[in-house]
XYZ file of C-alpha atoms in Angstrom:
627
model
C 126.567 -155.110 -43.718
C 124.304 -154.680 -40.917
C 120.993 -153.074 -39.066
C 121.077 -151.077 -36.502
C 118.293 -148.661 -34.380
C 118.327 -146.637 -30.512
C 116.604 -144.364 -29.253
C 117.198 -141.406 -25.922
C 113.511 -140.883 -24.650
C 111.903 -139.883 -21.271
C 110.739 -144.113 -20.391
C 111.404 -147.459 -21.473
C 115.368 -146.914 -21.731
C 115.831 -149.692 -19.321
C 112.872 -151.940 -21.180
C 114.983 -154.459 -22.486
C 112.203 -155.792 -24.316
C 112.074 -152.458 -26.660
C 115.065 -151.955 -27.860
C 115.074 -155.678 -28.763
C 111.599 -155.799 -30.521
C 113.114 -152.698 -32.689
C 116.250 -154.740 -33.487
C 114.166 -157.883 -34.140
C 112.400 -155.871 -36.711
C 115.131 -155.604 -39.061
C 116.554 -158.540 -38.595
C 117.104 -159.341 -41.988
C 119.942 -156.700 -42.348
C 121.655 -158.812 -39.780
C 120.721 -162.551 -39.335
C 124.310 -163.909 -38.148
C 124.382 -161.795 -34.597
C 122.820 -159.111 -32.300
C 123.722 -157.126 -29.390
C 122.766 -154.163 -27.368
C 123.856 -150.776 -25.071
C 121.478 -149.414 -22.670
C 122.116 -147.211 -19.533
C 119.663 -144.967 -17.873
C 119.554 -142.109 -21.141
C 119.908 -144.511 -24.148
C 119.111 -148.075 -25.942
C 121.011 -149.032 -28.605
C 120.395 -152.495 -30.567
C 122.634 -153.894 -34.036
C 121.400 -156.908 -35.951
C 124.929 -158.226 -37.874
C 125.892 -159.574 -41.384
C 129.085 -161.131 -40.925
C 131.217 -160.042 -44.363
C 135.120 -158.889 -42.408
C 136.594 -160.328 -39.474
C 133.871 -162.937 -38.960
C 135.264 -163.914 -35.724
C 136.245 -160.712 -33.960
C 133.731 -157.955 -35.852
C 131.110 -157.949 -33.517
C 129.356 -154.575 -32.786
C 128.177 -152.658 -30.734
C 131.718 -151.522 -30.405
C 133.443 -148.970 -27.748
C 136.250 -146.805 -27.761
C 138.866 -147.355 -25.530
C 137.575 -145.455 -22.515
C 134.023 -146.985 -22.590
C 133.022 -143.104 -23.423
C 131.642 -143.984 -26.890
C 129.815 -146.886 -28.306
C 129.630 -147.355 -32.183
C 126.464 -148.948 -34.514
C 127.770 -149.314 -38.056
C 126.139 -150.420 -41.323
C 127.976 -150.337 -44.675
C 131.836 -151.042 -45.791
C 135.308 -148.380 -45.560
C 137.105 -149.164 -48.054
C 140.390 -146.849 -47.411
C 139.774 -148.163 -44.040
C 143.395 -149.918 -43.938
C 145.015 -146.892 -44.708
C 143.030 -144.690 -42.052
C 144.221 -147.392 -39.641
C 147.454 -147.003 -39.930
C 147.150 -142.989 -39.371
C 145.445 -143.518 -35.980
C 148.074 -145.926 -34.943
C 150.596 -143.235 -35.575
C 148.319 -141.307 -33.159
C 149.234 -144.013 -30.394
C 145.153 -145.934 -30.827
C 145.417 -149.739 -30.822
C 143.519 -152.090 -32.614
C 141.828 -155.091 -31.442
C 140.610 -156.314 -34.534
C 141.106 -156.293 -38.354
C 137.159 -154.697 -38.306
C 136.840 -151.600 -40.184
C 134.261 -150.517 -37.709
C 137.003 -150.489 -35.396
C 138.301 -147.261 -37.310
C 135.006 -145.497 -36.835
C 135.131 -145.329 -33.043
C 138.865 -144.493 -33.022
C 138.723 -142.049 -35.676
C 135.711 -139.768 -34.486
C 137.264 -140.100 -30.880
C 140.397 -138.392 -32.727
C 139.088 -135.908 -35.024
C 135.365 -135.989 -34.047
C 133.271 -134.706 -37.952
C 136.677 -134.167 -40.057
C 136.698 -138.138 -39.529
C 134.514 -138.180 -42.837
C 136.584 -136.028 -45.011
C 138.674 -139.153 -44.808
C 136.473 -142.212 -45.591
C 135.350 -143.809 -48.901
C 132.707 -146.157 -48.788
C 128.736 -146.751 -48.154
C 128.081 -146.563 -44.820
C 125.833 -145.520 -42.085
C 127.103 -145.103 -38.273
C 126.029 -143.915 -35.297
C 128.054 -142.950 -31.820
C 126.551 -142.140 -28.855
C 128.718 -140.571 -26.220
C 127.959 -141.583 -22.670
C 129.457 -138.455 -20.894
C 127.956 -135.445 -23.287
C 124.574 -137.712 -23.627
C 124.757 -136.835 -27.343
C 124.070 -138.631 -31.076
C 126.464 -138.271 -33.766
C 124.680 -140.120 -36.704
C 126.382 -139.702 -40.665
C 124.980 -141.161 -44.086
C 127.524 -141.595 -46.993
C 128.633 -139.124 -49.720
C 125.848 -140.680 -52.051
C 123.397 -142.088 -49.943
C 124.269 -145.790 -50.224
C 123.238 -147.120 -47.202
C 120.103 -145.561 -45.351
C 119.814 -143.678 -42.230
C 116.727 -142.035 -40.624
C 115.463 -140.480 -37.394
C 112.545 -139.739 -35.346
C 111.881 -136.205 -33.586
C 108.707 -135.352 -32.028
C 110.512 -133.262 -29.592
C 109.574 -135.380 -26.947
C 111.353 -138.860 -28.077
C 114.718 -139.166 -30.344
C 115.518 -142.370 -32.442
C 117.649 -143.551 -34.880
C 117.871 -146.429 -37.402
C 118.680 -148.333 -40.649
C 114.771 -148.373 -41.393
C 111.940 -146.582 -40.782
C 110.195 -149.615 -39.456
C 111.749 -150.386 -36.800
C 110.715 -147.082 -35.169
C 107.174 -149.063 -35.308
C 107.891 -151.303 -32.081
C 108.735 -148.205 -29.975
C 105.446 -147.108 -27.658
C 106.447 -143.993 -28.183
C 106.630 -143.837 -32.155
C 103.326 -142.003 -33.576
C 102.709 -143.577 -37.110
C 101.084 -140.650 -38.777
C 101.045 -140.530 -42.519
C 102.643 -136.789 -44.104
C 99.900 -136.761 -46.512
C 100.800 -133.209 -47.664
C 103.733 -135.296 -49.563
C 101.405 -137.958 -51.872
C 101.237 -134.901 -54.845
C 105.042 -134.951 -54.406
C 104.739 -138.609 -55.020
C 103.153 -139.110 -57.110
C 105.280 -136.998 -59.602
C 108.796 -137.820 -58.902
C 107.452 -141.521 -57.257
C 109.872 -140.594 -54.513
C 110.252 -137.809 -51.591
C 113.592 -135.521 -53.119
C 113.790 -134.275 -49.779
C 114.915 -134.942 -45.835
C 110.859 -135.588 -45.267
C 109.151 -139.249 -45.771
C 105.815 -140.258 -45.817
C 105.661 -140.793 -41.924
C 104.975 -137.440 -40.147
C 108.204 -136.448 -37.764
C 110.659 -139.250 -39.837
C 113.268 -138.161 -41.753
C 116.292 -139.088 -43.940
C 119.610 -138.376 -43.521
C 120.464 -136.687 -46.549
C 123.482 -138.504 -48.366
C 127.135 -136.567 -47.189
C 124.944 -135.240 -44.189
C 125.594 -135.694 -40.312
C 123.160 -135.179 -37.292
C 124.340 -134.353 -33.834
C 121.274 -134.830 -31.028
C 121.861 -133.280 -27.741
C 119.880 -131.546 -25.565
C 117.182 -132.335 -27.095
C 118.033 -130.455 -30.259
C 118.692 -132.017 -33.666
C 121.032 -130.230 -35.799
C 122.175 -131.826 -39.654
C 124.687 -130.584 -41.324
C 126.668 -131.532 -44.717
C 130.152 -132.166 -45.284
C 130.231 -133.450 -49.095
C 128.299 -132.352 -52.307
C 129.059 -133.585 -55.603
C 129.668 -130.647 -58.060
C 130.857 -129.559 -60.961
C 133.212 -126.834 -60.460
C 136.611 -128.649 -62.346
C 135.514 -129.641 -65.508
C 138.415 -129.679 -67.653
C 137.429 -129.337 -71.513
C 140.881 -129.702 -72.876
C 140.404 -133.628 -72.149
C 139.736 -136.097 -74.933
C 137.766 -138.845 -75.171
C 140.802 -141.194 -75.666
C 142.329 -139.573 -72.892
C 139.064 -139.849 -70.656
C 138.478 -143.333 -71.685
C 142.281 -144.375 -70.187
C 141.540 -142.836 -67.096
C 137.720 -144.172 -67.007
C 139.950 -147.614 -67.446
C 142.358 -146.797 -64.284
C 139.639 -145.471 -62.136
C 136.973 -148.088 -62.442
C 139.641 -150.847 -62.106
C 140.920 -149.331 -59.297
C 137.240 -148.823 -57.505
C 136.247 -152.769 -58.247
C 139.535 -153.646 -56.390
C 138.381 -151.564 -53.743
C 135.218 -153.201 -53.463
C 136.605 -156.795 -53.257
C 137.511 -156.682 -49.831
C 135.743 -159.461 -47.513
C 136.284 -162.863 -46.072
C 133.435 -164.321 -47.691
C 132.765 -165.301 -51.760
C 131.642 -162.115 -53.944
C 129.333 -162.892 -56.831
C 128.166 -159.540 -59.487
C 125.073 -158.840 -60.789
C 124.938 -159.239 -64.579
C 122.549 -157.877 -67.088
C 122.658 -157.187 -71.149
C 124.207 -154.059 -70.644
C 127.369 -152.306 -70.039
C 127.749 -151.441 -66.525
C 127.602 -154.574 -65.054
C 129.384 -156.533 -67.554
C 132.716 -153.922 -67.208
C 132.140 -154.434 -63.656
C 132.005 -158.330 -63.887
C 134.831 -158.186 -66.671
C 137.133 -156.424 -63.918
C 136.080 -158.451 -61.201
C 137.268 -161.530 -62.846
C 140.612 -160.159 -63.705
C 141.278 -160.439 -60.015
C 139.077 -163.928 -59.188
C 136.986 -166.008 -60.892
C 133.701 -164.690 -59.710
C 129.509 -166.222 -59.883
C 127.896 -164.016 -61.728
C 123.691 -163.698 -61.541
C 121.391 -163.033 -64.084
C 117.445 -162.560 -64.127
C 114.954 -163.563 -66.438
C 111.328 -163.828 -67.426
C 109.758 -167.547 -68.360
C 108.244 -166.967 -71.455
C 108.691 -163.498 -72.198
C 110.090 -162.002 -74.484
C 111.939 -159.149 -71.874
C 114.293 -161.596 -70.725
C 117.633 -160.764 -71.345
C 119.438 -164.109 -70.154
C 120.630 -165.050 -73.527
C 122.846 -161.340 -73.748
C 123.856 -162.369 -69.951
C 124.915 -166.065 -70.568
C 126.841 -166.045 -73.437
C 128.757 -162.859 -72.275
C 129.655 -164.512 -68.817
C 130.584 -167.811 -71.250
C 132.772 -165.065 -73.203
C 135.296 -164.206 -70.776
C 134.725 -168.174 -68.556
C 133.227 -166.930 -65.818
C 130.378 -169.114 -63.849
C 126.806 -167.701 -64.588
C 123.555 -168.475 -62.897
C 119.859 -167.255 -64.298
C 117.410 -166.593 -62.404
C 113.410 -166.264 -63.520
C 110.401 -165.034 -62.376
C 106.419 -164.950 -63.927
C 104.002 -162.630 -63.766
C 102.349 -164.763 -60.506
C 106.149 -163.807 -58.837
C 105.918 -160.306 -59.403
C 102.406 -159.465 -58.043
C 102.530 -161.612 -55.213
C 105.697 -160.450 -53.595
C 104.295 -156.784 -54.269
C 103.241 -156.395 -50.727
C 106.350 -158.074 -49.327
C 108.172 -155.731 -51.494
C 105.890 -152.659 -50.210
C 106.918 -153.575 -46.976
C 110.686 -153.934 -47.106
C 110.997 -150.496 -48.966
C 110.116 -148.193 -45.894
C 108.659 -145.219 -47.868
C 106.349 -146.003 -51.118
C 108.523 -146.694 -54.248
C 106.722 -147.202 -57.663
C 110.049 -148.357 -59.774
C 108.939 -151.206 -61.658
C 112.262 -153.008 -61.455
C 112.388 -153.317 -57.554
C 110.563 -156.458 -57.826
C 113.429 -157.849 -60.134
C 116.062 -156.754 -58.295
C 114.002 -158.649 -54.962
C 114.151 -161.787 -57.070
C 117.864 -161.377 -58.582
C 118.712 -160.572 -55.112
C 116.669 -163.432 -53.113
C 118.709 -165.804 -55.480
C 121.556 -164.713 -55.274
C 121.913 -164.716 -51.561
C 121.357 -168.521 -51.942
C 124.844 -168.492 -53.192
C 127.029 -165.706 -51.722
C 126.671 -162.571 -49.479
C 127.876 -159.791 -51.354
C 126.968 -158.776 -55.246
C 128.442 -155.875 -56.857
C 126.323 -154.120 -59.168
C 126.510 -150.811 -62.043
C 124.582 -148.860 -60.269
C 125.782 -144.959 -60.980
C 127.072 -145.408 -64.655
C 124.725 -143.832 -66.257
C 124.387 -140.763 -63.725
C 128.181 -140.476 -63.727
C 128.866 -141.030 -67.020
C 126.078 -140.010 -69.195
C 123.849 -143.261 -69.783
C 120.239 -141.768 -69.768
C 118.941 -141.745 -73.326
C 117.179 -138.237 -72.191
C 120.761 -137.008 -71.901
C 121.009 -136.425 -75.828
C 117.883 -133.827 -75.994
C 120.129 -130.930 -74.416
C 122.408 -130.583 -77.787
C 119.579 -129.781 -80.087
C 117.698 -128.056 -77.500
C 120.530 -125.907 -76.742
C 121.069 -125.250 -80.432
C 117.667 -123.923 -81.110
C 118.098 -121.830 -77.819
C 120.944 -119.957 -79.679
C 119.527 -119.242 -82.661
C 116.032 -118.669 -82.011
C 115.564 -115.566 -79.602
C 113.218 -116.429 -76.482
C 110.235 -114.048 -77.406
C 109.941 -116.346 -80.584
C 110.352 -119.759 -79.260
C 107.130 -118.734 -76.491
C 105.477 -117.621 -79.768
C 105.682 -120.695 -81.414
C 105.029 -122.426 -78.151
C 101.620 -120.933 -77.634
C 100.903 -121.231 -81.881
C 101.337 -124.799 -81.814
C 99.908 -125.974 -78.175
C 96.241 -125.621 -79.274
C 96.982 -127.647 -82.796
C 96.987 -131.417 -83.189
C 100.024 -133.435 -82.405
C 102.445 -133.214 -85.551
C 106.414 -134.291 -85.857
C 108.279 -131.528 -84.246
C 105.045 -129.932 -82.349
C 106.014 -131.344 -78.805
C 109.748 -129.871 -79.276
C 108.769 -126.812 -80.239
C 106.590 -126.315 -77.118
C 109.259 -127.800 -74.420
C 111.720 -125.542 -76.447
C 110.154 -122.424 -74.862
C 110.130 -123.690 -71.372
C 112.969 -123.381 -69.026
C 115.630 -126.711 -68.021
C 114.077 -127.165 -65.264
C 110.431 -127.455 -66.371
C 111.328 -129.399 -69.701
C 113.891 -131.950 -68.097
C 111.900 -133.251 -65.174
C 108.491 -132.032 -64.761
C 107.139 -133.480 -68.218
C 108.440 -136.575 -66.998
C 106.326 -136.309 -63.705
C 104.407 -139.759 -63.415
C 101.158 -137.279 -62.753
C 101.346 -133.821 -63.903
C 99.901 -130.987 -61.530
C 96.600 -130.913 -63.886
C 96.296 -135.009 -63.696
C 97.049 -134.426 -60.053
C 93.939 -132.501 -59.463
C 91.730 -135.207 -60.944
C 92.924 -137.830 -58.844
C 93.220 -136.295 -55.569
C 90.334 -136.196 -53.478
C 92.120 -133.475 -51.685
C 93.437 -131.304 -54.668
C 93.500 -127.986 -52.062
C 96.725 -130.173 -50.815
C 98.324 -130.244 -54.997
C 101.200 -127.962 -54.709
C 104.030 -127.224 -57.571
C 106.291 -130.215 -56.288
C 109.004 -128.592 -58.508
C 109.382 -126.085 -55.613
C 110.860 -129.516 -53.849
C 113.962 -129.714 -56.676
C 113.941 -126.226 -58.241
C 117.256 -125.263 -55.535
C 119.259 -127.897 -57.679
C 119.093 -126.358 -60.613
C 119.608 -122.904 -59.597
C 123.250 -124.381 -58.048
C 124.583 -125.391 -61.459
C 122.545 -122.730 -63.617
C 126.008 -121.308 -65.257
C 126.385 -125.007 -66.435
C 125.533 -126.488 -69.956
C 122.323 -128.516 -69.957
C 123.581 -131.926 -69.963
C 125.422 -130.973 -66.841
C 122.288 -130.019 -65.368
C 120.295 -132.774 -66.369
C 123.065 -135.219 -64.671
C 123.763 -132.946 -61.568
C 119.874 -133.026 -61.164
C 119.772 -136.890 -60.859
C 122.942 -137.795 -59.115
C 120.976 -135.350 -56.286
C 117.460 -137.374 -56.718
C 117.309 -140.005 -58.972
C 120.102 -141.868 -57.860
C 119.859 -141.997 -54.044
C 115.745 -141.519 -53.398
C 115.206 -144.802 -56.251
C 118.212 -146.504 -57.856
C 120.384 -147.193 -54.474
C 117.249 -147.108 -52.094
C 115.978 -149.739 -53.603
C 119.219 -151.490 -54.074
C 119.851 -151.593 -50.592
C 116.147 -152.412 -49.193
C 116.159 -155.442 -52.511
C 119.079 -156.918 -51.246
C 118.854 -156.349 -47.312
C 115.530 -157.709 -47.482
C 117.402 -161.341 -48.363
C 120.349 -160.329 -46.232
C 122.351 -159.991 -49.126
C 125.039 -156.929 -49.116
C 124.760 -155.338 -52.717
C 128.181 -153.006 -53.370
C 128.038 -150.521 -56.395
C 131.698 -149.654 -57.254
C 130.427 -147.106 -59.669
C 129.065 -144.817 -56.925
C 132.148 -143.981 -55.485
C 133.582 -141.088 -53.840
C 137.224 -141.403 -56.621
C 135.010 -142.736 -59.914
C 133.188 -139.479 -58.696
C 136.024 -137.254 -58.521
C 137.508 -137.701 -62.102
C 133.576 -138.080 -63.546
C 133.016 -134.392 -62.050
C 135.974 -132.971 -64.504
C 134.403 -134.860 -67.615
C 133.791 -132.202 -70.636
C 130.255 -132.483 -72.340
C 132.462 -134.048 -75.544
C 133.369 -137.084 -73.704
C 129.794 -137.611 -71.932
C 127.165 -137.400 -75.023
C 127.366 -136.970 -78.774
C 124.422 -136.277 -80.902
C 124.274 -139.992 -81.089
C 125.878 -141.630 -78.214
C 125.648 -142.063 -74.370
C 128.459 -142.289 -72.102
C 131.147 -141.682 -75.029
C 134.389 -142.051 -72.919
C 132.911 -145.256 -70.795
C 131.989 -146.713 -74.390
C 135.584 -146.625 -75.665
C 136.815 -148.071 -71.996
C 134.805 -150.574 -72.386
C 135.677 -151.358 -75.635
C 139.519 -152.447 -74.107
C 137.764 -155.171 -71.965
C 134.034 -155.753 -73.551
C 133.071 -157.159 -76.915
C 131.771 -154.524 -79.170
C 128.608 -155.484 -79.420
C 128.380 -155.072 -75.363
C 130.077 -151.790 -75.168
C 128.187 -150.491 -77.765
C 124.512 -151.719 -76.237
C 122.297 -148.827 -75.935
C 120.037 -148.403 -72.609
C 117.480 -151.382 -71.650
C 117.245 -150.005 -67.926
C 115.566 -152.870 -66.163
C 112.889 -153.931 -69.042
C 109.617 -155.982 -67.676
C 106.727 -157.397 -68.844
C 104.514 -155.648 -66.771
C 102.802 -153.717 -68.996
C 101.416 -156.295 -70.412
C 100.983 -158.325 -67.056
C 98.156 -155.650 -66.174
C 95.949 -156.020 -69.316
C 95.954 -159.765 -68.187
C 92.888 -160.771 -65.735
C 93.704 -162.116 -63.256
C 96.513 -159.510 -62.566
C 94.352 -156.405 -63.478
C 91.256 -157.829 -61.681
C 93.987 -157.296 -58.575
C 94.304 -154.024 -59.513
C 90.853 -153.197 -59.924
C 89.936 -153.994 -56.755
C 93.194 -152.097 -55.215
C 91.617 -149.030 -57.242
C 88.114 -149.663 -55.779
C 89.000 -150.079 -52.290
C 88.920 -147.968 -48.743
C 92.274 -146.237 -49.072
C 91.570 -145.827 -52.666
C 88.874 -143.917 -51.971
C 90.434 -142.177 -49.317
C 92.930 -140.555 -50.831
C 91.663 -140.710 -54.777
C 88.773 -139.755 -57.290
C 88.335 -144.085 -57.936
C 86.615 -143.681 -60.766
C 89.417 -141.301 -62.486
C 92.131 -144.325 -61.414
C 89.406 -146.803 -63.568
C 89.454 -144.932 -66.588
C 93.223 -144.630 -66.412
C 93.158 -148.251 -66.125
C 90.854 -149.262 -69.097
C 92.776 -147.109 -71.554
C 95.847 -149.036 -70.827
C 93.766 -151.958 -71.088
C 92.716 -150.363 -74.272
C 96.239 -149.533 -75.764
C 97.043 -146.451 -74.210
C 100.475 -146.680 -72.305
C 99.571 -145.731 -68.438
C 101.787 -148.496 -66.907
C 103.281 -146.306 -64.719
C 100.777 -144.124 -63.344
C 98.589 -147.470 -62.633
C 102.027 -148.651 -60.947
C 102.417 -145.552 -58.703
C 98.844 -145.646 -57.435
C 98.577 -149.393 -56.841
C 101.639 -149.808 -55.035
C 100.838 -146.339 -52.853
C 97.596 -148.450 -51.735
C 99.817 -151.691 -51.084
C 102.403 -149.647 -49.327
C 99.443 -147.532 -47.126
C 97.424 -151.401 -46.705
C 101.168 -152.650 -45.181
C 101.746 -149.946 -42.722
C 98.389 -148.202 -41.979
C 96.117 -151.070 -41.926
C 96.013 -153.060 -39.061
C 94.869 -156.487 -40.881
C 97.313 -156.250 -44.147
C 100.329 -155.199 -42.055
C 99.799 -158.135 -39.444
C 99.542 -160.019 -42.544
C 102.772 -158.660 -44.010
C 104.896 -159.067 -41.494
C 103.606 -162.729 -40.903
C 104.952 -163.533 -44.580
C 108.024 -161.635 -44.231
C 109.024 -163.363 -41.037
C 107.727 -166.829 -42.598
C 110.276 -165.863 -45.252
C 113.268 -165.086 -42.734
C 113.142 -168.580 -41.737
């Protein structure tokens, strides 16, 4: 697991003291090394966590001509057998790196190199003689990769942030994205928050040259073999093969693996199959006197099948302090609550071991969201009840006071993809235009996600729903953050669920063995069953719970907030005194955790990189930290 930036631009190529500075930036991807390419058209620096190979992986690496030099962040996992098939080609191997397989493989087949790969990874090669970039991003968007293109300078890199020490980097904020933002709390698209960066989507390449940038995509997840003849028995048995097979996979390194471990299913089958192969450190994370923590579920299940556990804990003090560290290790403005656990879990955890796995992608995969069950009985009263007379009802009962069955009958007349995601928008496009002090800039953010749902529109509903959030959810929140939580403490976090084979068999699951009217992920239920107790198997969805909610009615913590909400950038970009009143009905009893939680940390995230004071401030922690 590593770091790794460049850059082709018209000066400072040959400024050693750039490319370094960028490097230097992210340093915490990549403590253990560093090292650097520059001629008179490129830079290229790599900061490097030492996980294969420690004594003979060091990047930057070059093909065998000294035509092509490689940056590389992330694990290949089929990377032995991809070896072997270049060595048939007559390419020899100087280490046991998988890296090594990157250069020789796109100096053989160029692109069609990642047809072949499984893993999370990020890589770029730049090639001397054509003076172009090749730059690729995983199938699911694992590990991160961005660039910069103001059509005057071209750079790469694992984080946006280390664009920041280039002269040439203009930090502009795309404020024509915050009402996108604030619904989704994420960017479902290639743009970010800094004008002229931009994602590489996951199964997406770039190739620069010329001064051109041109993406293109060689994976997408889909749908197109579902096979409804399977059972659930027969689904569960090959959930058991596949998943077994995919943590094997993911034990590959010469240093000690520890898991992550929580109440709840995903990461105790993934524990469960790690220790069939080694005993493995498990970690678990807790809140002192709360009752949210979930160490007692954790404990006695890693005492269950004698494997080492280790809790972890964490106060409110914890959580609001490290909010700005947090801010600033995230890149682009996040407003998941759980990040701030999963900086903890992963800060201890790194005092122990390098690499964690983690369930990450279950519940996309397999059908874990509770949200998930709503498509049976919506698509039921869809069948029987003709549209003209579900909008009937719809626009009878909207004006009337709330009433058991009033909110389904008005979601019932609205299509997938307005009932599925947009009522749960943090800030609907009405709320948006009271807190915007620029609501000319409000647009329909659905327009940003609506494509997704016309590509599986012949599917069922619950199909939708999950094709909808393996697309967003999952790599703009659940693995960004994984990766920027755990990089941030130089800790490599690997998510065997989110893998290009568990993938491939979850893409052929019927509806029958995903949801009941009762039940999330049916088939991974009865897997786990074979290796969990009951009880565990059978656990429904926690997600990552906090006391947060709570934290914020407290003074000292909402007094933080308060002045957050009455500050310059507040009132920059906001109508403060709207943001107040949200904040007093929580205070009050009504539940507004989350839209509190999306503005504050948008102000801690703009304070970090926009204001000159906070950001020096920031980065003087962070550093203080790297120590």
């Amino acid at each position: 697991m590593c770091g790794f930036t460049g850059y082709i631009s018209q000066g400072n190529v040959n400024n050693t003291d750039v490319i370094k500075s960028m490097a230097d930036r992210i340093k915490h991807r990549g403590p253990d090394d560093e090292s650097y390419f520059q001629n008179e058209d490129a830079a290229m620096g790599f900061r490097r966590l030492s996980i294969i190979d420690l004594a003979h992986g060091r990047q930057l690496m070059m093909n065998s001509t000294n035509t092509k030099v490689l940056t590389f962040n992330g694990e290949i996992y089929n990377y032995k057998k991809i070896r072997e098939e270049l060595q048939q080609l007559g390419y020899e191997f100087k280490t046991e790196v998988d890296s090594e397989v990157l250069i020789h493989g796109y100096d053989a087949w160029g692109p069609d190199l990642l047809q072949k790969l499984r893993g999370m990874f990020a890589f770029v090669i730049y090639d001397v003689e054509k003076k172009e970039v090749f730059g690729a991003r995983d199938h699911f968007g694992i590990k991160p990769l961005y660039y910069y293109d103001d059509n005057k300078t071209f750079m790469w890199g694992s984080e946006i942030k280390a664009f920041m020490d280039h002269p040439d980097f203009v930090k502009e904020l795309n404020e024509e994205l915050l009402p996108v933002h604030l619904s989704f709390e994420f960017i479902p698209s290639k743009e970010t928050m800094f004008k002229n960066v931009f994602k590489v989507l996951p199964g997406t390449y770039f190739l620069h040259k010329n001064g051109k940038t041109e993406t293109h995509r060689y994976f997408k997840f889909n749908y197109n073999h579902i096979d409804n003849t399977q059972t659930i028995e027969e689904d569960a048995k090959k959930i058991r093969n596949v998943v077994s097979e995919s943590v094997n996979a993911h034990m590959i390194a010469d240093v000690e693996v520890g898991s992550f471990l929580s109440s709840g299913i995903d990461s105790s089958y993934v524990l469960a199959e790690t220790a069939k192969l080694q005993p493995v450190q498990s970690f678990s994370l807790g809140f002192k006197n709360s009752k949210y923590s979930e160490l007692s579920y954790s404990t006695n299940f890693a005492k269950t099948i004698q494997q080492k556990n280790t809790p972890l804990f964490m106060d409110g003090d914890d959580y609001f302090d490290i909010l700005p560290t947090v801010m600033y290790y995230m890149d682009e403005p996040l407003s998941n609550p759980s990040a701030m656990q999963l900086f903890y879990l992963s800060k201890g955890t790194r005092e122990k071991v390098k690499v964690a796995l983690s369930g990450e992608g279950a519940d996309e995969f397999f059908g874990g969201y509770n949200t998930y069950l709503e498509a049976l009985p919506f698509e039921h009263y869809q069948k029987l009840v003709p549209k003209f007379i579900r909008r009937a009802l719809a626009k009878m009962v909207t004006p009337l006071p709330r009433f058991h069955g009033r909110r389904f009958l008005i979601r019932g007349a609205q299509p997938l993809s307005e009932r599925y995601y947009r009522v749960n928008y943090v800030f609907n496009q009405q709320e948006r235009n009271q807190i915007l002090r620029k609501p000319e800039l409000n647009i329909d953010a659905g327009t940003y996600t609506q494509y997704l749902f016309d590509e599986v529109k012949d599917q069922d509903e619950m199909t939708q729903m999950q094709y909808f959030d393996i697309n967003t959810w999952l790599p703009f929140d659940i693995l960004h953050k994984a990766d920027r939580m755990g990089m941030a403490n130089s800790l490599e976090i690997r998510t065997p669920l989110v893998d290009r084979e568990v993938a491939k068999f979850a893409a052929t699951m019927p509806i029958k063995t995903r949801i009941n009217k009762h039940e999330t992920k049916v088939a991974l239920r009865r897997a786990a069953e074979k290796e969990l107790p009951k009880k565990v198997a059978n656990k429904g969805k926690l997600g990552f719970p906090s006391p947060i909610a709570g934290w914020i009615k407290e003074d000292k913590y909402r007094k933080r907030i308060e002045e957050a909400f009455n500050s310059d950038v507040a009132n920059k970009f906001f109508n403060t005194e709207v943001l107040m009143q949200i904040l007093k009905e929580h205070v009050a009893g009504k539940s507004s955790m989350q839209k509190i939680f999306t503005i504050y940390t948008f102000i801690l995230w703009y304070q970090v990189f926009f204001s000159e004071q906070t950001s020096a401030q920031t980065v003087k922690l962070v550093r203080k930290t790297q120590r």
